Coordinates of C-alpha atoms in Angstrom, one line a residue:
M636 CA 283.2 27.4 -33.5
S637 CA 284.5 28.3 -36.8
A638 CA 282.3 31.1 -38.8
T639 CA 281.9 27.8 -41.6
T640 CA 280.4 25.3 -39.2
Q641 CA 278.2 28.1 -37.5
Q642 CA 276.6 29.1 -40.9
E643 CA 276.1 25.3 -41.5
V644 CA 274.5 25.0 -38.2
I645 CA 272.1 28.0 -39.2
D646 CA 271.1 26.9 -42.3
N647 CA 270.4 23.2 -41.0
L648 CA 268.0 24.6 -38.9
R649 CA 266.3 26.9 -41.4
A650 CA 265.8 24.1 -43.5
Q651 CA 264.1 21.7 -40.5
V652 CA 262.0 24.7 -40.0
L653 CA 260.6 25.1 -43.5
A654 CA 260.3 21.6 -43.6
L655 CA 258.0 21.4 -40.4
A656 CA 256.3 24.3 -41.9
R657 CA 255.2 22.4 -45.1
A658 CA 254.8 19.5 -43.1
N659 CA 252.0 21.7 -41.1
A660 CA 250.9 22.8 -44.3
N661 CA 250.0 19.1 -45.7
A662 CA 248.7 18.3 -42.1
A663 CA 245.9 21.3 -42.5
E664 CA 245.5 20.2 -45.8
L665 CA 245.0 16.4 -44.8
M666 CA 242.5 17.7 -42.0
A667 CA 240.5 19.8 -44.2
E668 CA 240.1 17.1 -46.6
L669 CA 239.1 14.6 -44.0
H670 CA 236.6 17.2 -42.8
E671 CA 235.0 17.0 -46.4
A672 CA 234.8 13.3 -46.7
R673 CA 233.3 13.1 -43.5
E674 CA 230.7 15.8 -44.4
L675 CA 230.5 14.0 -48.0
E676 CA 229.8 10.8 -46.6
A677 CA 227.5 11.7 -44.0
L678 CA 225.5 13.8 -47.2
L679 CA 225.3 10.4 -49.0
I680 CA 223.8 8.8 -46.0
E681 CA 221.4 11.1 -45.6
R682 CA 220.3 10.9 -49.5
N683 CA 220.8 7.0 -49.2
R684 CA 217.9 7.3 -46.6
E685 CA 216.0 9.3 -48.5
L686 CA 216.3 7.5 -51.4
L687 CA 214.9 4.3 -49.4
L688 CA 212.3 6.5 -47.7
A689 CA 211.3 7.4 -51.1
Q690 CA 211.4 3.9 -52.3
A691 CA 209.6 2.9 -49.2
L692 CA 206.8 5.0 -49.5
E693 CA 206.2 3.9 -53.2
V694 CA 206.2 0.4 -52.2
D695 CA 203.6 1.1 -50.0
R696 CA 201.6 3.8 -51.7
N697 CA 201.3 1.2 -54.6
H698 CA 200.4 -1.4 -51.8
V699 CA 197.9 1.0 -50.4
L700 CA 196.4 1.6 -53.8
E701 CA 196.0 -2.1 -54.7
M702 CA 194.0 -2.9 -51.9
V703 CA 191.8 0.0 -53.0
V704 CA 191.5 -1.7 -56.7
R705 CA 190.7 -5.2 -54.4
N706 CA 187.6 -3.5 -53.0
E707 CA 189.2 -4.1 -49.4
P708 CA 187.4 -2.6 -46.5
L709 CA 188.4 0.7 -45.5
H710 CA 189.6 -0.1 -42.1
A711 CA 192.4 -2.3 -43.9
V712 CA 193.1 0.4 -46.0
M713 CA 193.3 3.0 -43.9
A714 CA 196.0 0.6 -41.7
A715 CA 197.8 0.4 -44.3
L716 CA 198.1 3.7 -45.2
F717 CA 198.7 4.2 -41.2
H718 CA 202.0 1.8 -41.3
L719 CA 203.1 4.2 -44.8
V720 CA 203.2 7.0 -42.8
A721 CA 204.8 5.1 -39.8
N722 CA 207.7 3.5 -42.2
Q723 CA 208.5 7.3 -42.8
V724 CA 208.1 9.2 -39.1
E725 CA 208.8 7.8 -36.0
R726 CA 205.7 7.3 -34.0
P727 CA 203.1 9.5 -36.1
A728 CA 199.9 10.5 -34.5
M729 CA 197.4 11.6 -37.1
A730 CA 193.2 11.2 -37.6
V731 CA 191.2 10.5 -40.4
T732 CA 187.5 11.6 -40.3
V733 CA 185.2 10.3 -42.8
V734 CA 182.0 12.3 -43.9
G735 CA 179.6 11.0 -46.2
S736 CA 175.9 12.3 -47.4
N737 CA 174.4 12.1 -43.9
G738 CA 177.5 13.6 -41.7
F739 CA 180.0 11.9 -39.8
E740 CA 180.7 8.2 -40.6
T741 CA 183.8 6.8 -38.6
L742 CA 186.7 7.8 -37.6
F743 CA 190.4 6.2 -38.2
D744 CA 193.5 7.3 -36.1
V745 CA 196.8 6.2 -34.9
G746 CA 198.8 7.0 -32.2
L747 CA 196.4 8.7 -30.0
P748 CA 194.6 7.8 -26.8
K749 CA 191.7 6.2 -26.9
E750 CA 189.7 9.2 -24.3
L751 CA 191.4 11.3 -27.1
V752 CA 189.6 9.4 -29.9
G753 CA 186.2 9.2 -28.1
S754 CA 186.2 13.2 -27.6
I755 CA 186.5 14.1 -31.4
E756 CA 184.3 11.6 -32.8
Q757 CA 181.8 13.0 -30.4
F758 CA 182.2 16.5 -31.1
C759 CA 182.4 14.8 -35.1
R760 CA 178.6 14.0 -34.5
S761 CA 177.8 16.8 -32.9
I762 CA 177.7 19.3 -35.6
D763 CA 176.0 19.7 -39.2
W764 CA 178.7 18.9 -41.9
R765 CA 176.7 20.9 -44.4
A766 CA 178.1 24.0 -43.0
F767 CA 181.8 22.5 -42.5
S768 CA 182.5 23.8 -46.2
D769 CA 182.5 27.5 -44.5
P770 CA 185.9 27.7 -43.0
G771 CA 184.5 30.8 -40.6
G772 CA 181.3 29.2 -40.3
E773 CA 180.0 28.5 -36.6
A774 CA 179.6 24.6 -37.2
C775 CA 183.8 24.8 -38.2
Q776 CA 185.2 27.0 -35.4
A777 CA 183.4 24.9 -32.6
L778 CA 184.7 21.8 -33.8
S779 CA 188.5 23.5 -34.3
R780 CA 187.7 24.7 -31.0
N781 CA 186.3 22.0 -29.0
I782 CA 189.4 19.3 -30.6
T783 CA 192.0 21.8 -30.0
E784 CA 190.6 22.2 -26.0
A785 CA 190.4 18.0 -26.2
T786 CA 193.7 18.1 -27.3
H787 CA 195.4 20.1 -25.4
R788 CA 193.9 18.2 -22.5
H789 CA 195.6 14.9 -23.3
G790 CA 199.1 16.5 -23.7
F791 CA 199.0 16.9 -27.6
S792 CA 198.6 19.8 -29.7
I793 CA 197.2 20.2 -33.6
E794 CA 200.0 20.4 -35.7
W795 CA 198.6 20.3 -39.4
C796 CA 194.1 19.9 -40.4
R797 CA 193.2 20.1 -43.8
K798 CA 189.8 18.9 -45.6
I799 CA 189.9 16.2 -47.7
K800 CA 188.1 16.6 -50.7
G801 CA 187.1 15.0 -54.2
S802 CA 187.1 15.4 -57.4
S803 CA 183.8 17.0 -57.9
G804 CA 184.9 19.2 -55.0
R805 CA 182.3 17.0 -52.1
L806 CA 183.7 17.0 -48.3
L807 CA 185.1 13.6 -47.9
G808 CA 186.5 14.2 -44.7
T809 CA 189.6 16.0 -42.7
L810 CA 193.0 14.5 -42.1
T811 CA 194.7 15.9 -38.7
A812 CA 198.7 15.3 -37.8
F813 CA 199.0 15.5 -33.9
G814 CA 202.5 16.5 -32.2
D815 CA 203.4 16.0 -28.5
A816 CA 206.9 16.7 -26.4
T817 CA 208.0 13.0 -27.6
R818 CA 207.2 13.2 -31.6
L819 CA 207.3 15.5 -34.5
A820 CA 204.1 15.5 -37.7
P821 CA 205.0 14.3 -40.4
T822 CA 206.8 16.7 -42.9
P823 CA 204.4 19.2 -45.0
E824 CA 206.0 17.2 -48.0
L825 CA 204.5 13.8 -46.5
L826 CA 201.7 15.3 -45.1
N827 CA 200.8 16.5 -48.7
K828 CA 201.3 13.3 -50.4
T829 CA 199.3 11.6 -47.7
I830 CA 196.4 13.9 -48.5
V831 CA 196.2 12.9 -52.0
L832 CA 195.8 10.0 -51.3
V833 CA 193.6 9.7 -48.5
G834 CA 191.4 11.6 -50.8
F835 CA 191.5 9.1 -53.7
I836 CA 191.2 6.3 -50.8
L837 CA 188.1 8.3 -49.7
E838 CA 186.1 8.9 -52.9
H839 CA 186.7 5.7 -54.0
F840 CA 185.4 3.9 -51.7
Q841 CA 182.1 6.1 -51.7
L842 CA 181.9 5.8 -55.0
Y843 CA 181.6 2.1 -54.7
Q844 CA 179.4 2.3 -51.9
E845 CA 177.0 4.1 -54.2
L846 CA 177.3 1.8 -56.7
A847 CA 177.2 -1.4 -54.8
H848 CA 173.4 0.2 -53.0
Q849 CA 172.6 1.3 -56.3
A850 CA 173.4 -2.4 -57.4
Q851 CA 171.3 -3.8 -54.6
H852 CA 168.4 -1.1 -54.0
D853 CA 165.3 0.0 -56.3
A854 CA 165.9 2.9 -57.8
L855 CA 162.5 3.9 -57.2
T856 CA 161.6 3.7 -53.8
G857 CA 165.3 3.0 -52.2
L858 CA 164.1 -0.4 -50.8
P859 CA 166.1 -3.6 -51.0
N860 CA 166.0 -4.8 -54.1
R861 CA 165.2 -8.8 -55.0
H862 CA 169.1 -9.4 -55.1
L863 CA 169.7 -7.8 -51.2
F864 CA 166.0 -9.0 -50.3
E865 CA 167.5 -12.8 -51.1
D866 CA 170.9 -12.2 -49.5
R867 CA 169.2 -10.9 -46.2
L868 CA 166.6 -14.0 -46.2
R869 CA 169.2 -16.0 -46.3
R870 CA 171.5 -14.8 -43.7
A871 CA 168.1 -14.1 -41.6
I872 CA 167.5 -17.8 -41.6
E873 CA 171.0 -18.9 -40.7
A874 CA 170.9 -16.7 -37.7
A875 CA 167.1 -17.6 -36.4
Q876 CA 169.0 -21.3 -37.3
A877 CA 171.9 -20.7 -34.8
D878 CA 169.7 -19.1 -32.1
D879 CA 167.1 -21.5 -32.4
R880 CA 164.0 -18.7 -32.9
R881 CA 161.5 -18.3 -35.3
L882 CA 161.5 -15.5 -38.5
A883 CA 158.6 -15.0 -40.7
L884 CA 158.2 -13.7 -44.2
L885 CA 154.9 -11.7 -45.7
W886 CA 154.7 -11.2 -49.2
V887 CA 152.2 -8.2 -49.9
D888 CA 150.8 -7.9 -53.4
L889 CA 148.6 -4.6 -54.1
D890 CA 145.3 -5.3 -55.3
Q891 CA 143.8 -3.5 -58.5
F892 CA 147.5 -1.5 -58.9
K893 CA 147.5 -1.9 -62.5
L894 CA 144.0 0.1 -62.9
V895 CA 146.1 3.0 -61.0
N896 CA 148.7 2.8 -64.3
D897 CA 146.0 2.8 -66.8
T898 CA 144.0 5.2 -65.4
L899 CA 146.4 7.7 -63.9
G900 CA 149.7 7.0 -65.6
H901 CA 152.9 5.9 -64.5
R902 CA 154.3 8.9 -63.0
T903 CA 151.2 8.4 -60.7
G904 CA 151.6 4.9 -60.1
D905 CA 155.3 5.5 -59.2
E906 CA 154.5 8.3 -56.8
L907 CA 152.0 5.9 -55.2
L908 CA 154.4 2.8 -54.9
H909 CA 157.0 5.5 -53.3
Q910 CA 154.4 6.1 -50.5
I911 CA 153.4 3.2 -50.1
A912 CA 157.1 2.1 -49.5
S913 CA 157.1 4.4 -46.4
R914 CA 154.2 3.3 -45.2
L915 CA 156.0 0.0 -45.7
R916 CA 158.8 0.8 -44.2
A917 CA 156.8 2.4 -40.8
A918 CA 155.0 -0.8 -40.4
V919 CA 157.9 -3.2 -39.0
E920 CA 160.9 -2.9 -36.4
P921 CA 164.1 -0.6 -37.5
G922 CA 165.7 -4.7 -37.8
D923 CA 163.3 -6.0 -40.3
T924 CA 163.5 -5.7 -43.8
V925 CA 161.2 -4.5 -46.4
A926 CA 162.1 -4.9 -50.2
R927 CA 160.1 -4.4 -53.2
M928 CA 160.2 -7.6 -55.7
G929 CA 159.0 -5.6 -58.9
G930 CA 156.2 -4.2 -60.1
D931 CA 153.7 -4.0 -56.8
E932 CA 154.9 -6.7 -55.2
F933 CA 156.8 -6.5 -51.9
A934 CA 158.1 -8.6 -49.5
V935 CA 159.2 -8.1 -45.2
I936 CA 161.3 -10.1 -43.3
L937 CA 160.3 -10.3 -39.8
T938 CA 163.8 -11.5 -38.2
Q939 CA 162.3 -11.6 -34.6
P940 CA 158.8 -12.1 -34.1
Y941 CA 157.7 -11.7 -30.5
S942 CA 154.8 -14.4 -30.6
V943 CA 153.7 -16.6 -33.0
Q944 CA 150.4 -14.2 -33.3
H945 CA 152.9 -11.6 -34.0
P946 CA 153.2 -11.7 -38.0
E947 CA 149.6 -11.6 -38.2
Q948 CA 150.0 -8.8 -36.2
I949 CA 151.9 -6.8 -38.3
A950 CA 150.2 -7.8 -41.2
Q951 CA 147.0 -6.5 -40.5
K952 CA 149.1 -3.5 -39.2
I953 CA 149.6 -3.4 -42.9
L954 CA 146.6 -3.7 -44.3
D955 CA 145.1 -0.6 -42.1
T956 CA 148.0 1.5 -43.4
L957 CA 147.3 1.1 -46.9
Q958 CA 143.9 1.6 -46.5
Q959 CA 144.6 5.1 -45.8
P960 CA 143.9 7.5 -48.4
V961 CA 147.0 8.7 -50.4
R962 CA 146.7 11.9 -51.8
L963 CA 148.0 12.4 -55.4
N964 CA 147.8 15.0 -58.2
D965 CA 144.1 16.2 -56.8
H966 CA 143.3 12.3 -56.6
D967 CA 142.5 10.7 -53.5
L968 CA 143.7 6.8 -54.0
L969 CA 142.8 4.1 -52.0
V970 CA 144.8 0.9 -52.3
T971 CA 144.2 -2.5 -50.3
G972 CA 146.9 -5.5 -50.5
S973 CA 147.1 -9.1 -50.4
I974 CA 149.4 -11.0 -47.7
G975 CA 151.0 -14.1 -47.5
I976 CA 152.5 -15.5 -44.4
A977 CA 155.2 -18.1 -44.0
C978 CA 157.4 -19.3 -41.2
F979 CA 160.5 -20.4 -40.7
P980 CA 161.0 -23.2 -39.1
D981 CA 157.0 -23.9 -39.5
H982 CA 156.6 -24.3 -43.1
A983 CA 160.1 -24.4 -44.7
D984 CA 163.5 -24.2 -43.7
E985 CA 165.3 -22.9 -46.4
P986 CA 164.8 -19.5 -48.7
T987 CA 163.4 -21.0 -51.8
T988 CA 160.8 -23.0 -50.0
L989 CA 160.2 -20.0 -47.4
V990 CA 159.6 -17.7 -50.2
R991 CA 157.5 -20.1 -52.4
A992 CA 155.0 -20.7 -49.3
S993 CA 154.8 -17.2 -48.8
D994 CA 153.7 -16.6 -52.3
I995 CA 151.2 -19.4 -52.4
A996 CA 149.5 -17.5 -49.3
M997 CA 149.0 -15.0 -50.7
Y998 CA 147.6 -16.1 -53.9
N999 CA 145.1 -17.9 -51.6
A1000 CA 144.6 -14.3 -49.7
K1001 CA 143.4 -12.8 -52.9
A1002 CA 141.3 -15.8 -54.0
S1003 CA 139.4 -15.3 -50.6
G1004 CA 138.4 -11.8 -51.8
K1005 CA 141.6 -9.3 -51.3
N1006 CA 142.1 -6.9 -48.7
T1007 CA 143.1 -10.1 -46.1
Y1008 CA 145.9 -12.3 -45.2
K1009 CA 146.3 -15.4 -45.0
T1010 CA 148.8 -18.0 -43.6
F1011 CA 150.6 -21.1 -45.5
T1012 CA 149.1 -23.8 -45.7
V1013 CA 149.7 -27.2 -47.3
V1014 CA 146.5 -28.4 -47.8
H1015 CA 145.4 -25.0 -49.6
A1016 CA 148.2 -24.7 -52.0
A1017 CA 146.6 -24.9 -54.8
G1018 CA 149.0 -26.5 -57.6
L1019 CA 152.0 -27.4 -55.3
H1020 CA 151.0 -29.5 -52.2
T1021 CA 147.4 -30.8 -53.2
R1022 CA 145.5 -33.0 -50.5
L1023 CA 146.0 -36.0 -52.8
L1024 CA 150.2 -35.1 -52.4
V1025 CA 149.8 -35.0 -48.6
E1026 CA 148.2 -38.2 -48.6
R1027 CA 150.4 -40.3 -50.5
C1028 CA 153.4 -38.9 -49.1
L1029 CA 151.7 -39.5 -45.9
R1030 CA 151.2 -43.2 -46.8
E1031 CA 154.7 -43.4 -47.8
A1032 CA 155.5 -41.9 -44.4
T1033 CA 153.2 -44.5 -42.1
R1034 CA 155.0 -47.4 -44.5
D1035 CA 157.8 -46.3 -43.7
R1036 CA 157.9 -44.8 -39.9
A1037 CA 159.5 -41.5 -41.6
F1038 CA 158.0 -39.3 -38.3
Q1039 CA 159.9 -37.4 -35.5
L1040 CA 158.9 -37.0 -31.9
H1041 CA 160.3 -33.5 -30.5
Y1042 CA 159.4 -32.7 -26.6
Q1043 CA 158.5 -29.5 -25.0
P1044 CA 159.6 -29.5 -21.3
Q1045 CA 156.5 -29.1 -18.7
C1046 CA 158.1 -26.9 -15.7
L1047 CA 156.7 -25.5 -12.3
P1048 CA 156.5 -21.8 -11.8
N1049 CA 160.0 -21.6 -10.6
G1050 CA 161.0 -23.5 -13.9
Q1051 CA 161.6 -26.8 -12.2
L1052 CA 161.6 -29.4 -15.1
I1053 CA 159.0 -32.1 -14.4
G1054 CA 157.4 -33.3 -17.7
M1055 CA 157.6 -33.9 -21.2
E1056 CA 154.8 -33.4 -24.3
A1057 CA 155.9 -35.6 -26.9
L1058 CA 154.7 -33.5 -30.6
L1059 CA 154.8 -35.5 -33.9
R1060 CA 156.9 -33.6 -36.9
W1061 CA 157.0 -35.0 -40.0
T1062 CA 159.2 -33.6 -43.2
S1063 CA 158.8 -35.2 -46.2
P1064 CA 161.3 -35.3 -48.8
D1065 CA 159.0 -34.4 -51.9
I1066 CA 156.9 -31.6 -49.7
G1067 CA 159.2 -30.6 -47.1
L1068 CA 158.6 -29.6 -43.6
I1069 CA 154.2 -29.9 -43.2
P1070 CA 153.1 -28.6 -39.7
P1071 CA 150.7 -31.3 -37.7
Q1072 CA 147.3 -29.0 -38.1
E1073 CA 148.1 -30.1 -41.6
F1074 CA 148.7 -33.7 -42.0
I1075 CA 146.7 -34.6 -38.7
P1076 CA 143.3 -33.9 -40.0
I1077 CA 143.6 -35.9 -43.4
A1078 CA 145.4 -38.6 -41.2
E1079 CA 142.4 -38.6 -39.3
S1080 CA 140.0 -39.0 -42.4
T1081 CA 142.2 -41.8 -44.1
G1082 CA 142.6 -43.9 -40.6
L1083 CA 146.1 -43.4 -41.0
I1084 CA 146.3 -41.8 -37.5
I1085 CA 145.4 -45.4 -36.0
P1086 CA 148.8 -46.7 -36.8
I1087 CA 150.7 -42.9 -36.7
G1088 CA 149.1 -43.3 -33.2
D1089 CA 150.6 -46.4 -32.3
W1090 CA 153.9 -45.4 -33.7
V1091 CA 153.6 -42.4 -31.6
I1092 CA 153.3 -44.2 -28.3
E1093 CA 155.7 -47.0 -28.9
E1094 CA 158.4 -44.0 -29.6
A1095 CA 157.4 -42.4 -26.4
C1096 CA 157.1 -45.3 -24.0
R1097 CA 160.7 -46.5 -25.8
Q1098 CA 162.3 -42.6 -25.1
A1099 CA 160.5 -42.3 -21.6
A1100 CA 162.0 -45.7 -20.3
E1101 CA 165.7 -45.2 -21.8
W1102 CA 165.2 -41.0 -20.0
N1103 CA 164.1 -43.4 -16.7
R1104 CA 167.3 -46.4 -17.0
N1105 CA 169.3 -42.7 -17.2
G1106 CA 168.1 -41.4 -13.9
H1107 CA 165.8 -39.1 -15.4
P1108 CA 162.0 -40.5 -14.1
I1109 CA 159.9 -37.5 -16.4
R1110 CA 156.7 -38.1 -17.2
V1111 CA 156.2 -38.0 -21.3
A1112 CA 152.9 -36.6 -22.5
V1113 CA 151.2 -38.2 -25.6
N1114 CA 148.5 -36.9 -28.0
V1115 CA 145.4 -39.6 -28.6
S1116 CA 143.1 -39.0 -31.2
P1117 CA 139.4 -40.3 -30.4
K1118 CA 139.6 -43.0 -32.9
Q1119 CA 142.9 -44.7 -31.9
L1120 CA 141.0 -44.0 -28.0
L1121 CA 138.4 -45.9 -29.0
R1122 CA 139.5 -49.4 -31.0
P1123 CA 138.7 -51.7 -28.5
D1124 CA 142.6 -53.5 -28.2
F1125 CA 143.6 -49.7 -27.5
C1126 CA 143.8 -50.2 -23.7
D1127 CA 145.9 -53.6 -24.7
K1128 CA 148.3 -52.4 -26.9
V1129 CA 149.5 -49.5 -24.2
C1130 CA 149.8 -52.3 -21.5
A1131 CA 152.0 -54.4 -24.1
T1132 CA 154.2 -51.1 -24.7
L1133 CA 154.6 -50.3 -21.1
D1134 CA 155.9 -54.0 -20.3
R1135 CA 157.8 -54.1 -23.3
H1136 CA 160.0 -50.9 -22.5
S1137 CA 159.5 -51.5 -18.7
L1138 CA 158.1 -48.4 -18.2
P1139 CA 156.7 -47.3 -15.2
P1140 CA 152.8 -46.6 -16.1
N1141 CA 153.3 -43.4 -14.2
L1142 CA 155.4 -41.9 -16.6
L1143 CA 152.7 -42.1 -19.6
D1144 CA 150.3 -39.5 -19.8
V1145 CA 147.7 -39.3 -22.5
E1146 CA 146.3 -36.8 -23.4
L1147 CA 142.6 -35.9 -25.1
T1148 CA 141.0 -32.7 -26.8
E1149 CA 138.2 -31.5 -24.9
S1150 CA 135.8 -31.8 -27.8
S1151 CA 137.0 -35.3 -28.4
I1152 CA 135.9 -36.5 -24.8
I1153 CA 132.8 -34.8 -24.8
T1154 CA 131.7 -36.0 -28.2
H1155 CA 131.5 -39.9 -27.3
P1156 CA 131.9 -39.6 -23.2
A1157 CA 130.3 -42.7 -22.5
E1158 CA 133.3 -45.0 -24.9
C1159 CA 135.7 -42.7 -23.3
S1160 CA 134.8 -43.2 -19.7
A1161 CA 135.4 -46.7 -19.9
Q1162 CA 138.4 -46.8 -21.8
L1163 CA 140.1 -44.2 -19.5
E1164 CA 138.7 -46.2 -16.8
R1165 CA 141.1 -49.1 -18.4
L1166 CA 143.9 -46.7 -18.1
R1167 CA 143.3 -45.3 -14.8
E1168 CA 143.2 -49.2 -13.6
L1169 CA 147.2 -49.2 -15.6
G1170 CA 148.4 -46.4 -13.5
V1171 CA 148.8 -44.3 -16.9
T1172 CA 147.9 -40.4 -16.1
I1173 CA 145.1 -38.8 -17.9
S1174 CA 144.8 -35.1 -19.6
V1175 CA 142.1 -32.7 -21.5
D1176 CA 143.9 -31.1 -24.0
D1177 CA 143.3 -27.4 -25.3
F1178 CA 140.6 -27.1 -22.4
G1179 CA 138.5 -24.3 -23.2
T1180 CA 137.8 -24.6 -27.2
G1181 CA 134.9 -27.5 -26.7
Y1182 CA 132.3 -25.0 -25.5
S1183 CA 131.9 -27.5 -22.4
S1184 CA 132.6 -27.1 -18.9
L1185 CA 134.6 -28.2 -16.0
S1186 CA 131.5 -29.8 -14.7
R1187 CA 130.8 -32.3 -17.6
L1188 CA 133.9 -33.6 -16.6
Q1189 CA 133.7 -33.8 -13.6
G1190 CA 132.4 -37.8 -13.9
L1191 CA 135.6 -38.7 -15.9
P1192 CA 138.7 -40.4 -14.9
I1193 CA 140.8 -37.4 -15.6
D1194 CA 143.8 -36.0 -13.8
T1195 CA 144.7 -32.9 -15.4
I1196 CA 143.2 -29.8 -17.7
K1197 CA 145.6 -27.7 -20.3
I1198 CA 144.4 -24.6 -20.4
D1199 CA 144.3 -23.9 -24.4
R1200 CA 147.4 -21.6 -25.8
Q1201 CA 145.0 -18.6 -27.4
F1202 CA 143.6 -17.9 -23.3
I1203 CA 147.2 -17.4 -22.4
N1204 CA 148.1 -15.6 -25.2
A1205 CA 145.6 -12.7 -24.6
I1206 CA 147.1 -12.1 -21.7
Q1207 CA 148.7 -9.1 -22.5
P1208 CA 150.7 -6.1 -20.2
D1209 CA 148.1 -3.2 -21.5
D1210 CA 145.0 -5.2 -21.9
S1211 CA 144.1 -8.7 -20.3
D1212 CA 141.7 -8.3 -17.3
K1213 CA 139.2 -10.2 -19.4
A1214 CA 141.5 -12.9 -20.3
V1215 CA 143.1 -13.1 -16.7
A1216 CA 139.1 -13.5 -15.4
L1217 CA 138.5 -16.6 -17.5
V1218 CA 141.7 -17.9 -16.6
Q1219 CA 141.2 -17.6 -13.0
A1220 CA 137.8 -19.3 -13.6
I1221 CA 139.2 -22.4 -15.1
V1222 CA 142.0 -22.7 -12.1
R1223 CA 139.7 -22.3 -9.4
M1224 CA 137.0 -24.3 -11.1
A1225 CA 139.7 -26.6 -11.6
E1226 CA 141.2 -27.0 -8.0
S1227 CA 137.5 -27.5 -6.6
L1228 CA 137.6 -30.8 -8.7
Q1229 CA 141.2 -31.7 -7.7
L1230 CA 142.7 -31.2 -11.3
K1231 CA 145.6 -30.4 -12.0
V1232 CA 146.4 -27.5 -14.3
V1233 CA 148.8 -26.9 -16.9
A1234 CA 148.9 -23.6 -18.9
E1235 CA 149.8 -23.6 -22.9
G1236 CA 151.7 -21.6 -25.0
V1237 CA 153.7 -19.5 -22.1
E1238 CA 155.7 -17.3 -23.8
T1239 CA 156.4 -13.8 -21.7
E1240 CA 157.2 -13.3 -17.9
H1241 CA 154.4 -11.5 -17.6
Q1242 CA 151.8 -14.4 -18.4
L1243 CA 154.0 -16.7 -16.4
G1244 CA 153.5 -14.4 -13.4
I1245 CA 150.1 -13.7 -13.8
L1246 CA 149.7 -17.8 -13.8
R1247 CA 151.9 -18.3 -10.7
N1248 CA 149.4 -15.6 -8.8
L1249 CA 146.4 -17.5 -9.8
G1250 CA 148.1 -20.7 -8.3
C1251 CA 148.8 -22.7 -11.8
D1252 CA 150.1 -25.6 -11.2
T1253 CA 152.7 -26.3 -14.4
S1254 CA 153.5 -24.7 -17.6
Q1255 CA 154.9 -25.3 -21.3
G1256 CA 155.7 -22.5 -23.8
Y1257 CA 158.6 -20.9 -25.7
F1258 CA 159.4 -18.8 -22.8
F1259 CA 160.7 -22.1 -20.9
Y1260 CA 161.7 -24.4 -23.8
K1261 CA 160.8 -24.7 -27.3
P1262 CA 160.0 -28.3 -28.6
L1263 CA 163.6 -29.9 -28.4
S1264 CA 164.4 -33.3 -30.5
A1265 CA 165.3 -36.2 -28.3
A1266 CA 168.8 -35.8 -28.5
D1267 CA 168.8 -32.1 -27.2
A1268 CA 166.1 -33.3 -25.0
S1269 CA 168.1 -36.0 -23.1
A1270 CA 171.0 -33.3 -23.4
L1271 CA 168.9 -31.1 -21.1
L1272 CA 167.8 -33.5 -18.8
T1273 CA 171.4 -34.4 -17.8
R1274 CA 172.6 -30.8 -17.8
L1275 CA 169.5 -29.9 -15.1
R1276 CA 170.2 -33.1 -13.6

């Protein structure tokens, strides 16, 4: 190879090496650029994610604020808040405690086990939150120590805990973030934003609660005002309707209260009202409502009267507590009250009428001398339900047969249903619901009791015949007026009614009051003998109220005596020896005369147990069943078949 050729080869190789070096340098530059591009892409992705999270946070935050402005329930707002946090951090674990003026109120959480939440709530209820403002105080340290120990037992740790204060510096609650091996706590930035939002939520909620309380409560006494009273009365009546139970309304008016204001001044009068409000609250059950209706008038809603006598017992309790002297400004003030009582559904079936009835009864109490109570009666409802109005409406109802029969089951001690008592009900379109004890005396005095009584027997026999055809051979008892019984055609009407409805006579029981039989013994005996010949059974109702004896009834053709409810009501767990002795005497005398016994007004298991031990045959009362409409009674018989 020539020298020239060798040099060419060397030059060529050198050129290739230089080219390769330049290529490698370009490749390194490209790799560096690619790495920078990837870092920039990752940064852009992270920035984009942060932007999306920030946008989501703003959207969620605005949604929460809108819920607050709409005064939506606190639990719904807190759920939206936790959803906000969950959109920012995966599987958050947080708790918000809410503290009110009376201490711990509630706790909201997300991502925590129920056992841990229960432990935290228990600890929160056990401390004095008024001392919680001192970080080094015993209450704060005890709460922190107990919650920390409980948290560790469940595999969590407290990552962050802050107090939540309102704009005035008042403690509203706490916000705590938790962590465990599988999740991280929210970032400090997110937590700071969250605590500001929670503070706004709680302060707005408590302010709303305070404003709502002021709008619904009397500023002087702290009792519910008329607005809240009307709402509670409406709800109480709806609940009583749904549960088939009674409720009572007591209208309380202080006697001569104006004299206190005129002689001692309004400030003393206000303090007296404040103390009377406290006494009224103490006289009723926690679930009952005591409201100030304005001036010196109060209203009491008894949502679950234990017995028919319970409203009157509470009224007397209120009168007794009002008569205790009140010491104010070196004066011993004696205050009395007049109370009107009205019951649902006995006297009214809607709030406005019930209030009107209790108010009428209260004025009746004042007219009776004050310092007493009166239960609403239609006849004495001055200016509203006069006797003439009742009589006119009663004549129209008799003409139109606008009555109803309800049926109260009669049961053996074991609860077996063996009979029904037909009870007359009347609701006037002009007056409303009128109890039998109010309109029956008017019917008696006007003679309307005859057509009304005929309708009762007709309807009771029709219903009993229908039950019998449907496989329920139940004896139905009807109350008969002495005027009706003593009419010459009475027995013929009964016989014709039984034939018309194909009702076996033994399924009809005629009830007469003890006093009516004793007043007309000879005439009643003849009519009762004819009924017995038909196969109809005879009962003496309200036994014990006519001041007679069983021996005076011995010669009469009767089958059953019904012990008046006042004797049964007297049987109470604490003091009833005399009442039990009286009932026992009646039962023993009835047994000696081979008469059956029915106890009326049985309302408690204690009363039933006593009657069972005394050998009483049959009982009826609210302990077993309240009076039922014909449809409900039919449904009951079908269910018990």
